């Protein structure tokens, strides 16, 4: 143990503990399920149960899953937003510092709006414009707030 100091051993043990706890947390929290499109992954966090229940009663239940509305429709954007939202959710739920009922953040609202336009493009093409009278971008959810989740 001449070249391998106690400090190196301590660093190696701490690194192993961090990796071990990370793997345990990932498996315990069913982190692998977030790689799928299964809506049940959203209820790994019990605070999302109401959202899943309301989606099951919504008009979109048979045509769109959570990821279809809440994530971009390209693979890089999808997993980048999944990673960002997963991090934000895990921090908020662990620290219990989130608004109830859960409110959508501005960046997520843009993703949802783009998803609306992606699926309904032929119908809403003429509506996708800036409202010149109010200098405000048209927002599908302004009028259709209860479409994805029944409230």
GROMACS .gro file of C-alpha atoms in nm:
model
  151
    1UNK     CA    1   0.000   0.000   0.000
    2UNK     CA    2   0.298   0.222  -0.053
    3UNK     CA    3   0.169   0.398  -0.367
    4UNK     CA    4  -0.193   0.370  -0.267
    5UNK     CA    5  -0.247   0.618   0.014
    6UNK     CA    6  -0.527   0.618   0.268
    7UNK     CA    7  -0.666   0.928   0.096
    8UNK     CA    8  -0.694   0.742  -0.235
    9UNK     CA    9  -0.868   0.453  -0.057
   10UNK     CA   10  -1.110   0.693   0.112
   11UNK     CA   11  -1.189   0.860  -0.221
   12UNK     CA   12  -1.245   0.521  -0.383
   13UNK     CA   13  -1.478   0.408  -0.102
   14UNK     CA   14  -1.675   0.735  -0.112
   15UNK     CA   15  -1.703   0.709  -0.491
   16UNK     CA   16  -1.835   0.353  -0.452
   17UNK     CA   17  -2.088   0.463  -0.189
   18UNK     CA   18  -2.216   0.747  -0.412
   19UNK     CA   19  -2.245   0.517  -0.715
   20UNK     CA   20  -2.411   0.247  -0.503
   21UNK     CA   21  -2.665   0.489  -0.353
   22UNK     CA   22  -2.732   0.633  -0.698
   23UNK     CA   23  -2.799   0.287  -0.843
   24UNK     CA   24  -3.017   0.190  -0.548
   25UNK     CA   25  -3.220   0.512  -0.575
   26UNK     CA   26  -3.259   0.463  -0.952
   27UNK     CA   27  -3.390   0.108  -0.906
   28UNK     CA   28  -3.602   0.186  -0.597
   29UNK     CA   29  -3.762   0.487  -0.770
   30UNK     CA   30  -3.814   0.282  -1.088
   31UNK     CA   31  -3.599   0.526  -1.284
   32UNK     CA   32  -3.585   0.286  -1.578
   33UNK     CA   33  -3.961   0.331  -1.627
   34UNK     CA   34  -3.903   0.694  -1.727
   35UNK     CA   35  -3.727   0.571  -2.040
   36UNK     CA   36  -4.061   0.433  -2.163
   37UNK     CA   37  -4.382   0.599  -2.284
   38UNK     CA   38  -4.595   0.418  -2.025
   39UNK     CA   39  -4.822   0.669  -1.842
   40UNK     CA   40  -4.788   0.457  -1.528
   41UNK     CA   41  -4.432   0.587  -1.498
   42UNK     CA   42  -4.578   0.927  -1.411
   43UNK     CA   43  -4.742   0.787  -1.097
   44UNK     CA   44  -4.416   0.658  -0.957
   45UNK     CA   45  -4.448   0.989  -0.775
   46UNK     CA   46  -4.773   0.964  -0.582
   47UNK     CA   47  -4.842   1.334  -0.629
   48UNK     CA   48  -4.909   1.265  -0.998
   49UNK     CA   49  -5.197   1.019  -0.931
   50UNK     CA   50  -5.462   1.290  -0.974
   51UNK     CA   51  -5.309   1.390  -1.308
   52UNK     CA   52  -5.313   1.030  -1.436
   53UNK     CA   53  -5.671   0.980  -1.316
   54UNK     CA   54  -5.789   1.299  -1.484
   55UNK     CA   55  -5.608   1.210  -1.808
   56UNK     CA   56  -5.788   0.874  -1.813
   57UNK     CA   57  -6.120   1.063  -1.816
   58UNK     CA   58  -6.008   1.319  -2.074
   59UNK     CA   59  -6.090   1.349  -2.443
   60UNK     CA   60  -5.729   1.264  -2.535
   61UNK     CA   61  -5.705   0.940  -2.338
   62UNK     CA   62  -5.742   0.718  -2.645
   63UNK     CA   63  -5.514   0.918  -2.874
   64UNK     CA   64  -5.230   1.060  -2.664
   65UNK     CA   65  -5.019   0.953  -2.369
   66UNK     CA   66  -4.835   1.183  -2.127
   67UNK     CA   67  -4.521   1.195  -2.339
   68UNK     CA   68  -4.715   1.282  -2.654
   69UNK     CA   69  -4.816   1.616  -2.498
   70UNK     CA   70  -4.546   1.689  -2.241
   71UNK     CA   71  -4.233   1.608  -2.446
   72UNK     CA   72  -4.095   1.725  -2.781
   73UNK     CA   73  -4.146   1.486  -3.069
   74UNK     CA   74  -3.778   1.443  -3.158
   75UNK     CA   75  -3.552   1.199  -2.975
   76UNK     CA   76  -3.292   1.451  -2.856
   77UNK     CA   77  -3.550   1.702  -2.734
   78UNK     CA   78  -3.759   1.428  -2.578
   79UNK     CA   79  -3.483   1.291  -2.358
   80UNK     CA   80  -3.338   1.635  -2.284
   81UNK     CA   81  -3.675   1.754  -2.152
   82UNK     CA   82  -3.727   1.422  -1.971
   83UNK     CA   83  -3.393   1.467  -1.797
   84UNK     CA   84  -3.464   1.830  -1.707
   85UNK     CA   85  -3.816   1.759  -1.582
   86UNK     CA   86  -3.701   1.445  -1.400
   87UNK     CA   87  -3.434   1.641  -1.218
   88UNK     CA   88  -3.674   1.925  -1.132
   89UNK     CA   89  -3.943   1.683  -1.016
   90UNK     CA   90  -3.708   1.477  -0.802
   91UNK     CA   91  -3.573   1.790  -0.632
   92UNK     CA   92  -3.920   1.940  -0.580
   93UNK     CA   93  -4.076   1.618  -0.452
   94UNK     CA   94  -3.781   1.534  -0.229
   95UNK     CA   95  -3.772   1.881  -0.075
   96UNK     CA   96  -4.154   1.908  -0.082
   97UNK     CA   97  -4.133   2.262  -0.219
   98UNK     CA   98  -4.380   2.257  -0.506
   99UNK     CA   99  -4.712   2.431  -0.558
  100UNK     CA  100  -5.029   2.227  -0.507
  101UNK     CA  101  -5.204   2.176  -0.735
  102UNK     CA  102  -4.900   2.132  -0.954
  103UNK     CA  103  -4.861   2.420  -1.198
  104UNK     CA  104  -4.699   2.383  -1.538
  105UNK     CA  105  -4.382   2.587  -1.587
  106UNK     CA  106  -4.332   2.821  -1.882
  107UNK     CA  107  -4.086   2.596  -2.068
  108UNK     CA  108  -4.320   2.297  -2.029
  109UNK     CA  109  -4.615   2.507  -2.146
  110UNK     CA  110  -4.426   2.579  -2.469
  111UNK     CA  111  -4.366   2.205  -2.519
  112UNK     CA  112  -4.736   2.129  -2.465
  113UNK     CA  113  -4.840   2.405  -2.705
  114UNK     CA  114  -4.605   2.273  -2.972
  115UNK     CA  115  -4.749   1.926  -2.918
  116UNK     CA  116  -5.101   2.064  -2.966
  117UNK     CA  117  -4.992   2.226  -3.291
  118UNK     CA  118  -4.806   1.913  -3.404
  119UNK     CA  119  -5.116   1.694  -3.381
  120UNK     CA  120  -5.375   1.954  -3.480
  121UNK     CA  121  -5.170   2.143  -3.740
  122UNK     CA  122  -5.415   2.109  -4.028
  123UNK     CA  123  -5.699   2.244  -3.813
  124UNK     CA  124  -5.513   2.523  -3.633
  125UNK     CA  125  -5.276   2.641  -3.904
  126UNK     CA  126  -5.471   2.964  -3.951
  127UNK     CA  127  -5.478   3.026  -3.575
  128UNK     CA  128  -5.103   2.996  -3.513
  129UNK     CA  129  -5.022   3.363  -3.509
  130UNK     CA  130  -4.947   3.643  -3.271
  131UNK     CA  131  -5.253   3.835  -3.155
  132UNK     CA  132  -5.164   4.182  -3.277
  133UNK     CA  133  -5.429   4.348  -3.058
  134UNK     CA  134  -5.284   4.211  -2.736
  135UNK     CA  135  -4.925   4.146  -2.849
  136UNK     CA  136  -4.971   3.798  -2.713
  137UNK     CA  137  -4.905   3.463  -2.876
  138UNK     CA  138  -5.211   3.243  -2.930
  139UNK     CA  139  -5.225   2.971  -2.665
  140UNK     CA  140  -5.431   2.654  -2.714
  141UNK     CA  141  -5.453   2.593  -2.341
  142UNK     CA  142  -5.609   2.933  -2.283
  143UNK     CA  143  -5.941   2.794  -2.409
  144UNK     CA  144  -5.877   2.416  -2.385
  145UNK     CA  145  -5.726   2.386  -2.037
  146UNK     CA  146  -5.931   2.077  -1.946
  147UNK     CA  147  -5.862   1.877  -2.261
  148UNK     CA  148  -5.557   1.683  -2.140
  149UNK     CA  149  -5.668   1.654  -1.780
  150UNK     CA  150  -6.027   1.679  -1.660
  151UNK     CA  151  -6.050   1.928  -1.373
   0.00000   0.00000   0.00000
